[in-house]
Short mmCIF file of the N, C-alpha and C atoms (twelve columns), coordinates in Angstrom:
data_MODEL
# 
_entry.id   MODEL 
# 
loop_
_atom_site.group_PDB 
_atom_site.id 
_atom_site.type_symbol 
_atom_site.label_atom_id 
_atom_site.label_alt_id 
_atom_site.label_comp_id 
_atom_site.label_asym_id 
_atom_site.label_seq_id 
_atom_site.Cartn_x 
_atom_site.Cartn_y 
_atom_site.Cartn_z 
_atom_site.pdbx_PDB_model_num 
ATOM 1   N N  . MET A 1  77.388  112.818 90.473  1 
ATOM 2   C CA . MET A 1  78.590  113.108 89.710  1 
ATOM 3   C C  . MET A 1  79.911  111.641 89.620  1 
ATOM 4   N N  . ASN A 2  80.809  111.650 89.121  1 
ATOM 5   C CA . ASN A 2  81.207  110.071 88.650  1 
ATOM 6   C C  . ASN A 2  82.365  110.421 89.701  1 
ATOM 7   N N  . THR A 3  82.951  109.179 90.435  1 
ATOM 8   C CA . THR A 3  83.876  109.130 90.978  1 
ATOM 9   C C  . THR A 3  84.976  108.132 90.101  1 
ATOM 10  N N  . ILE A 4  85.740  108.777 90.472  1 
ATOM 11  C CA . ILE A 4  87.126  108.351 90.073  1 
ATOM 12  C C  . ILE A 4  88.050  107.120 90.668  1 
ATOM 13  N N  . TYR A 5  88.249  106.249 90.133  1 
ATOM 14  C CA . TYR A 5  88.955  104.821 90.988  1 
ATOM 15  C C  . TYR A 5  90.474  104.515 90.305  1 
ATOM 16  N N  . ILE A 6  92.004  104.533 91.146  1 
ATOM 17  C CA . ILE A 6  92.648  104.288 90.426  1 
ATOM 18  C C  . ILE A 6  92.932  103.348 91.417  1 
ATOM 19  N N  . ASN A 7  94.199  102.238 90.258  1 
ATOM 20  C CA . ASN A 7  94.962  101.087 91.291  1 
ATOM 21  C C  . ASN A 7  96.275  101.888 92.287  1 
ATOM 22  N N  . THR A 8  96.961  100.865 92.869  1 
ATOM 23  C CA . THR A 8  97.821  101.182 93.669  1 
ATOM 24  C C  . THR A 8  99.007  101.543 93.247  1 
ATOM 25  N N  . ASN A 9  98.986  101.391 91.651  1 
ATOM 26  C CA . ASN A 9  100.254 101.969 90.801  1 
ATOM 27  C C  . ASN A 9  100.272 103.207 90.388  1 
ATOM 28  N N  . GLU A 10 98.868  103.694 90.177  1 
ATOM 29  C CA . GLU A 10 98.427  104.551 89.495  1 
ATOM 30  C C  . GLU A 10 99.118  105.418 90.917  1 
ATOM 31  N N  . ALA A 11 98.502  105.463 92.125  1 
ATOM 32  C CA . ALA A 11 98.491  105.556 93.453  1 
ATOM 33  C C  . ALA A 11 99.655  106.402 93.219  1 
ATOM 34  N N  . SER A 12 100.524 104.922 93.262  1 
ATOM 35  C CA . SER A 12 102.122 105.410 93.968  1 
ATOM 36  C C  . SER A 12 102.570 106.674 92.882  1 
ATOM 37  N N  . LYS A 13 102.520 106.660 91.715  1 
ATOM 38  C CA . LYS A 13 102.225 107.302 90.722  1 
ATOM 39  C C  . LYS A 13 102.491 108.828 91.166  1 
ATOM 40  N N  . LEU A 14 100.948 108.942 91.980  1 
ATOM 41  C CA . LEU A 14 100.725 110.190 92.245  1 
ATOM 42  C C  . LEU A 14 101.297 110.739 93.610  1 
ATOM 43  N N  . LEU A 15 101.570 109.920 94.545  1 
ATOM 44  C CA . LEU A 15 101.903 110.193 95.560  1 
ATOM 45  C C  . LEU A 15 103.835 110.004 95.918  1 
ATOM 46  N N  . GLY A 16 104.114 109.798 95.098  1 
ATOM 47  C CA . GLY A 16 105.193 109.673 94.743  1 
ATOM 48  C C  . GLY A 16 105.802 108.313 96.080  1 
ATOM 49  N N  . VAL A 17 105.381 108.079 96.202  1 
ATOM 50  C CA . VAL A 17 105.631 106.456 96.647  1 
ATOM 51  C C  . VAL A 17 105.940 105.225 96.111  1 
ATOM 52  N N  . ALA A 18 106.348 104.114 96.585  1 
ATOM 53  C CA . ALA A 18 106.176 103.103 96.310  1 
ATOM 54  C C  . ALA A 18 104.755 102.395 96.082  1 
ATOM 55  N N  . GLN A 19 104.914 101.596 95.535  1 
ATOM 56  C CA . GLN A 19 103.404 100.861 95.193  1 
ATOM 57  C C  . GLN A 19 103.530 100.041 96.113  1 
ATOM 58  N N  . ARG A 20 104.617 98.907  96.607  1 
ATOM 59  C CA . ARG A 20 104.182 98.688  98.076  1 
ATOM 60  C C  . ARG A 20 103.781 98.977  98.751  1 
ATOM 61  N N  . THR A 21 104.266 100.120 99.291  1 
ATOM 62  C CA . THR A 21 103.537 101.122 100.565 1 
ATOM 63  C C  . THR A 21 102.375 101.759 100.230 1 
ATOM 64  N N  . VAL A 22 101.873 101.582 98.870  1 
ATOM 65  C CA . VAL A 22 100.106 101.900 98.794  1 
ATOM 66  C C  . VAL A 22 99.379  100.777 99.189  1 
ATOM 67  N N  . GLN A 23 99.832  99.753  99.049  1 
ATOM 68  C CA . GLN A 23 99.025  98.465  99.188  1 
ATOM 69  C C  . GLN A 23 99.512  98.244  100.409 1 
ATOM 70  N N  . GLU A 24 100.268 98.457  100.946 1 
ATOM 71  C CA . GLU A 24 100.390 98.448  102.535 1 
ATOM 72  C C  . GLU A 24 99.502  99.360  103.320 1 
ATOM 73  N N  . TRP A 25 99.005  100.410 103.055 1 
ATOM 74  C CA . TRP A 25 98.325  101.536 103.483 1 
ATOM 75  C C  . TRP A 25 96.846  100.794 103.418 1 
ATOM 76  N N  . CYS A 26 96.590  100.394 101.765 1 
ATOM 77  C CA . CYS A 26 95.298  99.299  101.779 1 
ATOM 78  C C  . CYS A 26 95.194  98.491  103.047 1 
ATOM 79  N N  . LYS A 27 95.964  97.759  102.862 1 
ATOM 80  C CA . LYS A 27 96.001  96.590  103.787 1 
ATOM 81  C C  . LYS A 27 95.512  97.036  105.114 1 
ATOM 82  N N  . LEU A 28 96.441  97.998  105.776 1 
ATOM 83  C CA . LEU A 28 96.300  98.437  106.901 1 
ATOM 84  C C  . LEU A 28 94.820  99.002  107.020 1 
ATOM 85  N N  . LYS A 29 94.282  99.450  105.977 1 
ATOM 86  C CA . LYS A 29 93.194  100.477 106.108 1 
ATOM 87  C C  . LYS A 29 93.472  102.257 106.778 1 
ATOM 88  N N  . LYS A 30 94.660  102.452 106.106 1 
ATOM 89  C CA . LYS A 30 95.003  103.404 106.509 1 
ATOM 90  C C  . LYS A 30 94.152  104.484 105.475 1 
ATOM 91  N N  . ILE A 31 93.877  104.369 104.428 1 
ATOM 92  C CA . ILE A 31 93.602  105.160 103.589 1 
ATOM 93  C C  . ILE A 31 91.630  105.147 103.362 1 
ATOM 94  N N  . SER A 32 91.033  106.016 103.495 1 
ATOM 95  C CA . SER A 32 89.341  105.429 102.834 1 
ATOM 96  C C  . SER A 32 89.577  105.459 101.605 1 
ATOM 97  N N  . GLY A 33 88.235  105.117 101.233 1 
ATOM 98  C CA . GLY A 33 88.102  104.770 100.037 1 
ATOM 99  C C  . GLY A 33 88.093  103.940 99.415  1 
ATOM 100 N N  . ILE A 34 88.361  103.067 99.992  1 
ATOM 101 C CA . ILE A 34 89.351  101.603 99.673  1 
ATOM 102 C C  . ILE A 34 88.108  100.391 98.814  1 
ATOM 103 N N  . VAL A 35 88.298  100.273 97.639  1 
ATOM 104 C CA . VAL A 35 87.348  98.829  97.139  1 
ATOM 105 C C  . VAL A 35 88.151  97.974  96.516  1 
ATOM 106 N N  . LYS A 36 87.817  96.734  97.668  1 
ATOM 107 C CA . LYS A 36 89.243  95.831  97.151  1 
ATOM 108 C C  . LYS A 36 88.056  94.693  96.397  1 
ATOM 109 N N  . ILE A 37 88.487  94.111  94.996  1 
ATOM 110 C CA . ILE A 37 87.921  93.723  94.059  1 
ATOM 111 C C  . ILE A 37 89.218  91.816  93.560  1 
ATOM 112 N N  . GLY A 38 89.021  90.877  94.618  1 
ATOM 113 C CA . GLY A 38 89.559  90.068  94.339  1 
ATOM 114 C C  . GLY A 38 91.047  90.527  94.929  1 
ATOM 115 N N  . LYS A 39 92.258  90.710  94.281  1 
ATOM 116 C CA . LYS A 39 93.832  90.942  94.888  1 
ATOM 117 C C  . LYS A 39 93.702  92.123  94.795  1 
ATOM 118 N N  . ILE A 40 93.071  93.174  93.622  1 
ATOM 119 C CA . ILE A 40 93.083  94.347  93.303  1 
ATOM 120 C C  . ILE A 40 92.225  95.195  94.119  1 
ATOM 121 N N  . TYR A 41 93.160  96.185  94.993  1 
ATOM 122 C CA . TYR A 41 92.645  97.625  95.575  1 
ATOM 123 C C  . TYR A 41 92.490  98.759  94.343  1 
ATOM 124 N N  . LEU A 42 90.915  99.079  94.649  1 
ATOM 125 C CA . LEU A 42 91.052  100.718 93.545  1 
ATOM 126 C C  . LEU A 42 90.290  101.613 94.765  1 
ATOM 127 N N  . ILE A 43 91.298  102.200 94.491  1 
ATOM 128 C CA . ILE A 43 91.345  103.827 95.786  1 
ATOM 129 C C  . ILE A 43 90.421  105.134 94.841  1 
ATOM 130 N N  . ASN A 44 89.615  105.829 95.578  1 
ATOM 131 C CA . ASN A 44 88.972  106.748 95.286  1 
ATOM 132 C C  . ASN A 44 90.156  108.020 95.338  1 
ATOM 133 N N  . LYS A 45 90.561  108.271 93.891  1 
ATOM 134 C CA . LYS A 45 90.989  109.563 93.795  1 
ATOM 135 C C  . LYS A 45 91.236  110.612 94.903  1 
ATOM 136 N N  . LYS A 46 90.051  110.890 94.839  1 
ATOM 137 C CA . LYS A 46 89.552  112.266 95.803  1 
ATOM 138 C C  . LYS A 46 90.452  112.209 97.175  1 
ATOM 139 N N  . GLU A 47 89.635  111.145 97.598  1 
ATOM 140 C CA . GLU A 47 89.641  111.072 98.822  1 
ATOM 141 C C  . GLU A 47 91.404  110.312 99.237  1 
ATOM 142 N N  . VAL A 48 91.770  109.484 98.256  1 
ATOM 143 C CA . VAL A 48 93.355  109.375 98.387  1 
ATOM 144 C C  . VAL A 48 94.139  110.819 98.671  1 
ATOM 145 N N  . LEU A 49 94.505  111.573 98.148  1 
ATOM 146 C CA . LEU A 49 94.747  113.136 97.957  1 
ATOM 147 C C  . LEU A 49 94.060  113.910 99.072  1 
ATOM 148 N N  . GLU A 50 93.130  113.829 99.366  1 
ATOM 149 C CA . GLU A 50 92.740  114.560 100.557 1 
ATOM 150 C C  . GLU A 50 93.454  114.148 102.119 1 
ATOM 151 N N  . TRP A 51 93.616  112.058 101.620 1 
ATOM 152 C CA . TRP A 51 94.343  111.634 102.918 1 
ATOM 153 C C  . TRP A 51 95.853  112.237 102.666 1 
ATOM 154 N N  . PHE A 52 95.994  112.191 101.508 1 
ATOM 155 C CA . PHE A 52 97.654  112.361 101.942 1 
ATOM 156 C C  . PHE A 52 97.870  113.554 102.010 1 
ATOM 157 N N  . LYS A 53 97.503  114.590 101.799 1 
ATOM 158 C CA . LYS A 53 97.364  116.762 102.085 1 
ATOM 159 C C  . LYS A 53 97.338  116.269 103.433 1 
ATOM 160 N N  . LYS A 54 96.201  115.790 104.188 1 
ATOM 161 C CA . LYS A 54 96.127  116.019 105.992 1 
ATOM 162 C C  . LYS A 54 97.534  115.268 105.921 1 
ATOM 163 N N  . GLN A 55 98.540  114.186 105.477 1 
ATOM 164 C CA . GLN A 55 99.574  113.090 106.426 1 
ATOM 165 C C  . GLN A 55 100.775 114.127 106.180 1 
ATOM 166 N N  . GLU A 56 100.711 114.863 105.190 1 
ATOM 167 C CA . GLU A 56 101.658 115.719 104.622 1 
ATOM 168 C C  . GLU A 56 102.012 117.132 105.425 1 
ATOM 169 N N  . GLN A 57 100.898 117.251 106.186 1 
ATOM 170 C CA . GLN A 57 101.106 118.594 107.292 1 
ATOM 171 C C  . GLN A 57 101.722 117.984 108.677 1 
ATOM 172 N N  . ARG A 58 101.324 116.748 109.030 1 
ATOM 173 C CA . ARG A 58 101.776 116.173 110.033 1 
ATOM 174 C C  . ARG A 58 103.482 116.513 110.289 1 
ATOM 175 N N  . PRO A 59 103.744 116.807 111.666 1 
ATOM 176 C CA . PRO A 59 105.253 117.072 112.011 1 
ATOM 177 C C  . PRO A 59 105.728 116.413 111.392 1 
ATOM 178 N N  . ASN A 60 105.882 115.142 112.211 1 
ATOM 179 C CA . ASN A 60 106.565 113.344 111.959 1 
ATOM 180 C C  . ASN A 60 105.584 112.876 110.426 1 
ATOM 181 N N  . LYS A 61 107.374 112.828 109.364 1 
ATOM 182 C CA . LYS A 61 106.705 112.294 108.337 1 
ATOM 183 C C  . LYS A 61 107.211 110.697 108.123 1 
ATOM 184 N N  . ILE A 62 107.158 110.758 109.082 1 
ATOM 185 C CA . ILE A 62 108.189 108.511 109.643 1 
ATOM 186 C C  . ILE A 62 107.323 107.888 109.229 1 
ATOM 187 N N  . TRP A 63 106.286 108.265 108.585 1 
ATOM 188 C CA . TRP A 63 105.039 107.448 108.409 1 
ATOM 189 C C  . TRP A 63 105.858 107.231 106.681 1 
ATOM 190 N N  . LEU A 64 106.068 107.938 106.150 1 
ATOM 191 C CA . LEU A 64 107.231 107.855 104.592 1 
ATOM 192 C C  . LEU A 64 107.408 106.785 104.459 1 
ATOM 193 N N  . VAL A 65 108.095 106.824 105.409 1 
ATOM 194 C CA . VAL A 65 109.671 105.677 105.182 1 
ATOM 195 C C  . VAL A 65 108.744 104.465 105.314 1 
ATOM 196 N N  . PRO A 66 109.617 103.696 103.942 1 
ATOM 197 C CA . PRO A 66 109.016 102.329 104.306 1 
ATOM 198 C C  . PRO A 66 109.487 100.838 105.476 1 
ATOM 199 N N  . LYS A 67 108.856 100.497 106.144 1 
ATOM 200 C CA . LYS A 67 109.938 99.712  107.232 1 
ATOM 201 C C  . LYS A 67 110.653 98.713  106.534 1 
ATOM 202 N N  . TYR A 68 110.773 98.776  105.640 1 
ATOM 203 C CA . TYR A 68 112.219 97.704  105.487 1 
ATOM 204 C C  . TYR A 68 112.879 98.313  104.489 1 
ATOM 205 N N  . GLU A 69 112.928 100.154 104.347 1 
ATOM 206 C CA . GLU A 69 114.103 100.626 104.126 1 
ATOM 207 C C  . GLU A 69 115.529 100.585 105.267 1 
ATOM 208 N N  . ARG A 70 116.618 100.714 104.648 1 
ATOM 209 C CA . ARG A 70 117.356 101.074 105.826 1 
ATOM 210 C C  . ARG A 70 117.774 102.344 105.397 1 
ATOM 211 N N  . ILE A 71 118.342 103.052 107.025 1 
ATOM 212 C CA . ILE A 71 118.387 104.343 107.206 1 
ATOM 213 C C  . ILE A 71 120.212 104.525 106.998 1 
ATOM 214 N N  . LYS A 72 120.310 105.290 106.494 1 
ATOM 215 C CA . LYS A 72 121.601 105.284 105.771 1 
ATOM 216 C C  . LYS A 72 122.337 106.137 107.315 1 
# 
């Protein structure tokens, strides 16, 4: 079975979050299935979708708000 890897830009579009958010998740190892090559993160597409579905089921979705975003 072929594994499909996507970069942080593609993952951000797929998940509907900022690319910087995906980069932080990779840096903090919140997402499984990550391969780092130099400064580039490659993410297993299937694993990140499964992880995101689990996170969306959580009652508190504060993790979606980037820490640098000002709440109005």
